[in-house]
mmCIF file of C-alpha atoms in Angstrom:
data_model
loop_
_atom_site.group_PDB
_atom_site.id
_atom_site.type_symbol
_atom_site.label_atom_id
_atom_site.label_comp_id
_atom_site.label_asym_id
_atom_site.label_seq_id
_atom_site.Cartn_x
_atom_site.Cartn_y
_atom_site.Cartn_z
ATOM 1 C CA MET R 133 -13.742 -0.470 -10.549
ATOM 2 C CA PRO R 134 -16.092 2.545 -10.266
ATOM 3 C CA GLU R 135 -14.657 5.850 -10.811
ATOM 4 C CA GLN R 136 -15.998 7.083 -7.539
ATOM 5 C CA SER R 137 -14.054 4.344 -5.596
ATOM 6 C CA ILE R 138 -10.907 5.014 -7.488
ATOM 7 C CA GLU R 139 -11.126 8.845 -6.624
ATOM 8 C CA LYS R 140 -12.008 7.963 -2.986
ATOM 9 C CA LEU R 141 -8.885 5.875 -2.652
ATOM 10 C CA LYS R 142 -6.697 8.333 -4.440
ATOM 11 C CA SER R 143 -7.927 11.008 -2.075
ATOM 12 C CA LEU R 144 -7.061 8.953 0.912
ATOM 13 C CA ILE R 145 -3.512 7.954 0.054
ATOM 14 C CA LYS R 146 -2.228 10.479 -2.534
ATOM 15 C CA ASP R 147 -0.238 12.501 0.087
ATOM 16 C CA ILE R 148 1.165 9.509 2.049
ATOM 17 C CA LYS R 149 4.889 9.068 0.951
ATOM 18 C CA TYR R 150 5.449 5.721 2.686
ATOM 19 C CA CYS R 151 3.344 2.464 2.863
ATOM 20 C CA MET R 152 4.008 -0.767 4.347
ATOM 21 C CA LEU R 153 4.756 -3.534 1.954
ATOM 22 C CA ALA R 154 3.750 -7.022 3.498
ATOM 23 C CA THR R 155 5.181 -10.145 1.876
ATOM 24 C CA TRP R 156 5.134 -13.985 2.753
ATOM 25 C CA THR R 157 8.416 -15.411 3.870
ATOM 26 C CA THR R 158 9.600 -18.651 5.459
ATOM 27 C CA SER R 159 11.433 -19.011 8.698
ATOM 28 C CA LYS R 160 14.662 -21.189 9.027
ATOM 29 C CA LEU R 161 12.291 -23.757 10.650
ATOM 30 C CA GLY R 162 10.063 -23.701 7.642
ATOM 31 C CA GLU R 163 7.290 -21.689 9.175
ATOM 32 C CA LYS R 164 5.360 -19.229 6.928
ATOM 33 C CA TYR R 165 4.863 -15.733 8.132
ATOM 34 C CA ILE R 166 4.215 -12.180 6.919
ATOM 35 C CA HIS R 167 7.136 -9.894 6.653
ATOM 36 C CA SER R 168 6.528 -6.121 6.477
ATOM 37 C CA ARG R 169 8.734 -3.112 5.847
ATOM 38 C CA PRO R 170 8.225 0.575 4.922
ATOM 39 C CA MET R 171 8.560 1.562 1.319
ATOM 40 C CA ASN R 172 8.573 4.725 -0.556
ATOM 41 C CA VAL R 173 5.391 5.057 -2.780
ATOM 42 C CA LEU R 174 5.944 6.217 -6.419
ATOM 43 C CA TRP R 175 3.168 8.207 -7.808
ATOM 44 C CA LYS R 176 2.048 8.210 -11.507
ATOM 45 C CA GLU R 177 -1.125 10.354 -11.991
ATOM 46 C CA ASP R 178 -3.098 7.605 -13.533
ATOM 47 C CA ALA R 179 -1.797 4.726 -11.355
ATOM 48 C CA LEU R 180 -4.916 4.011 -9.476
ATOM 49 C CA ALA R 181 -7.036 4.116 -12.589
ATOM 50 C CA GLU R 182 -4.757 1.472 -14.084
ATOM 51 C CA GLN R 183 -5.104 -0.279 -10.754
ATOM 52 C CA LYS R 184 -1.232 -0.174 -10.050
ATOM 53 C CA LEU R 185 1.193 1.233 -7.727
ATOM 54 C CA TYR R 186 4.914 1.243 -7.993
ATOM 55 C CA LEU R 187 7.837 0.842 -5.546
ATOM 56 C CA PHE R 188 11.537 0.880 -6.263
ATOM 57 C CA SER R 189 13.574 -2.125 -4.941
ATOM 58 C CA SER R 190 17.045 -3.692 -5.273
ATOM 59 C CA LYS R 191 16.883 -6.688 -7.633
ATOM 60 C CA ASP R 192 18.795 -8.842 -5.148
ATOM 61 C CA SER R 193 16.936 -7.792 -1.977
ATOM 62 C CA TRP R 194 15.302 -10.164 0.285
ATOM 63 C CA LYS R 195 11.840 -8.640 -0.501
ATOM 64 C CA ASN R 196 12.280 -9.617 -4.144
ATOM 65 C CA LYS R 197 13.081 -13.199 -3.219
ATOM 66 C CA GLU R 198 9.911 -13.398 -1.035
ATOM 67 C CA ILE R 199 8.000 -11.841 -3.913
ATOM 68 C CA GLY R 200 9.472 -14.328 -6.388
ATOM 69 C CA GLN R 201 8.170 -17.127 -4.176
ATOM 70 C CA ASN R 202 4.719 -15.647 -3.496
ATOM 71 C CA HIS R 203 3.450 -12.776 -5.650
ATOM 72 C CA GLU R 204 0.588 -11.804 -3.368
ATOM 73 C CA VAL R 205 1.488 -8.729 -1.271
ATOM 74 C CA ASN R 206 -0.230 -6.237 0.874
ATOM 75 C CA LEU R 207 0.327 -2.296 0.874
ATOM 76 C CA ALA R 208 -0.892 -0.737 4.091
ATOM 77 C CA PHE R 209 -1.303 3.013 4.278
ATOM 78 C CA SER R 210 -1.855 4.932 7.497
ATOM 79 C CA ASP R 211 -2.675 8.637 7.941
ATOM 80 C CA PRO R 212 -3.236 9.064 11.864
ATOM 81 C CA ASN R 213 -3.531 12.831 11.622
ATOM 82 C CA ASN R 214 -6.705 12.404 9.329
ATOM 83 C CA GLN R 215 -7.692 9.049 10.803
ATOM 84 C CA THR R 216 -7.701 7.285 7.489
ATOM 85 C CA TYR R 217 -6.303 3.694 6.860
ATOM 86 C CA VAL R 218 -6.137 1.906 3.490
ATOM 87 C CA SER R 219 -5.163 -1.797 2.816
ATOM 88 C CA LEU R 220 -4.422 -2.796 -0.780
ATOM 89 C CA ALA R 221 -4.167 -6.543 -1.680
ATOM 90 C CA CYS R 222 -1.981 -6.867 -4.802
ATOM 91 C CA THR R 223 -0.244 -9.249 -7.137
ATOM 92 C CA CYS R 224 3.302 -7.932 -7.296
ATOM 93 C CA TYR R 225 6.105 -8.511 -9.870
ATOM 94 C CA CYS R 226 9.623 -7.020 -10.507
ATOM 95 C CA ASP R 227 10.211 -5.214 -13.815
ATOM 96 C CA ASP R 228 13.852 -4.221 -14.447
ATOM 97 C CA SER R 229 13.402 -3.313 -18.083
ATOM 98 C CA ASN R 230 11.021 -0.262 -18.176
ATOM 99 C CA ARG R 231 13.658 2.539 -17.606
ATOM 100 C CA GLU R 232 11.284 5.153 -19.158
ATOM 101 C CA LEU R 233 8.732 4.494 -16.293
ATOM 102 C CA MET R 234 11.516 4.466 -13.743
ATOM 103 C CA LYS R 235 12.554 7.991 -14.929
ATOM 104 C CA GLU R 236 8.963 9.281 -14.687
ATOM 105 C CA LEU R 237 8.553 7.915 -11.198
ATOM 106 C CA TRP R 238 11.963 8.881 -9.904
ATOM 107 C CA ASN R 239 11.878 11.569 -7.168
ATOM 108 C CA PRO R 240 14.416 12.999 -4.632
ATOM 109 C CA TYR R 241 13.571 10.299 -1.915
ATOM 110 C CA CYS R 242 14.733 7.771 -4.237
ATOM 111 C CA GLU R 243 18.335 8.943 -4.132
ATOM 112 C CA ILE R 244 18.389 8.053 -0.344
ATOM 113 C CA TYR R 245 18.152 4.440 -1.220
ATOM 114 C CA PHE R 246 19.542 4.428 -4.804
ATOM 115 C CA PRO R 247 22.520 6.868 -4.919
ATOM 116 C CA LYS R 248 23.478 5.717 -8.407
ATOM 117 C CA GLY R 249 20.251 6.944 -9.630
ATOM 118 C CA VAL R 250 17.752 5.620 -12.122
ATOM 119 C CA ASN R 251 20.430 3.842 -14.271
ATOM 120 C CA ASP R 252 21.564 1.687 -11.282
ATOM 121 C CA PRO R 253 21.745 -1.792 -12.775
ATOM 122 C CA ASN R 254 20.542 -3.218 -9.547
ATOM 123 C CA LEU R 255 17.285 -1.055 -9.524
ATOM 124 C CA CYS R 256 13.892 -2.700 -10.245
ATOM 125 C CA LEU R 257 10.345 -1.483 -10.317
ATOM 126 C CA LEU R 258 7.909 -3.507 -8.210
ATOM 127 C CA VAL R 259 4.650 -3.303 -9.971
ATOM 128 C CA CYS R 260 1.739 -3.955 -7.638
ATOM 129 C CA ASP R 261 -1.580 -4.799 -9.468
ATOM 130 C CA ILE R 262 -4.271 -3.957 -7.038
ATOM 131 C CA HIS R 263 -7.095 -6.472 -6.954
ATOM 132 C CA HIS R 264 -8.751 -5.623 -3.698
ATOM 133 C CA ALA R 265 -8.881 -2.492 -1.590
ATOM 134 C CA GLU R 266 -10.292 -1.731 1.905
ATOM 135 C CA TYR R 267 -10.283 1.634 3.685
ATOM 136 C CA TRP R 268 -11.387 3.218 6.928
ATOM 137 C CA ASP R 269 -11.994 6.906 7.119
ATOM 138 C CA VAL R 270 -13.004 7.886 10.719
ATOM 139 C CA LYS R 271 -14.952 11.117 10.596
ATOM 140 C CA GLN R 272 -14.994 11.856 14.361
ATOM 141 C CA GLY R 273 -11.397 13.240 14.475
ATOM 142 C CA SER R 274 -9.585 10.470 16.629
ATOM 143 C CA MET R 275 -9.432 6.747 17.099
ATOM 144 C CA MET R 276 -10.001 7.727 20.714
ATOM 145 C CA SER R 277 -13.547 8.970 19.821
ATOM 146 C CA LEU R 278 -14.281 5.639 17.999
ATOM 147 C CA ILE R 279 -13.054 3.587 20.968
ATOM 148 C CA THR R 280 -15.051 5.632 23.358
ATOM 149 C CA SER R 281 -18.183 5.013 21.001
ATOM 150 C CA TYR R 282 -17.438 1.265 21.248
ATOM 151 C CA ILE R 283 -17.303 1.367 25.025
ATOM 152 C CA LYS R 284 -20.430 3.359 25.208
ATOM 153 C CA ALA R 285 -22.120 0.779 22.997
ATOM 154 C CA GLY R 286 -20.788 -2.005 25.324
ATOM 155 C CA LEU R 287 -22.652 -0.163 28.092
ATOM 156 C CA GLY R 288 -25.722 0.079 26.295
ATOM 157 C CA ILE R 289 -25.390 3.583 25.268
ATOM 158 C CA LYS R 290 -26.399 3.990 21.662
ATOM 159 C CA GLU R 291 -24.467 6.558 19.632
ATOM 160 C CA PRO R 292 -23.765 6.420 15.906
ATOM 161 C CA ILE R 293 -20.301 6.000 14.848
ATOM 162 C CA SER R 294 -19.294 8.525 12.099
ATOM 163 C CA GLN R 295 -16.821 6.481 10.076
ATOM 164 C CA GLU R 296 -16.716 5.228 6.360
ATOM 165 C CA HIS R 297 -15.559 1.724 5.632
ATOM 166 C CA GLU R 298 -15.699 0.126 2.300
ATOM 167 C CA LYS R 299 -14.319 -2.970 0.490
ATOM 168 C CA VAL R 300 -13.608 -2.607 -3.109
ATOM 169 C CA VAL R 301 -13.001 -5.532 -5.511
ATOM 170 C CA LEU R 302 -11.059 -4.363 -8.366
ATOM 171 C CA GLN R 303 -10.278 -7.675 -10.230
ATOM 172 C CA ASN R 304 -11.592 -11.200 -9.846
ATOM 173 C CA ILE R 305 -8.577 -13.514 -8.936
#
């Protein structure tokens, strides 16, 4: 992935502490659907250059069962104050052996969910290998401005929309 794209993604999501992790699950009736939940993002300085992001999870959690059945996940980031939105398509797996990396990634927010600390035997690291990224960076200051521009366009009033949108392929899968 080009260095410029990595830096752009990093600038958009580096200050966001939580993302939405979406996994595939199956209902009791056998219907597949997407299940999302908020997750605390664990930042490692060179993570995006490595095309990885990390999350802590309990080994016996429902989300880990879902990931075990389908490793493809989505991480969605939202910063409404700055009107930036990022979607990362990832291949995810659980690593419960890399305690050194877990110690490096540990932060005070983690104790809310894992009061036993980094040595909790049920703690695992969800490693998200990013293969596609997409972002929207709205420059006009609000989604309302963007919506207004779309309405004007529908009425035949031409007005440029000041936003940046890019799809970035990180890996061929």
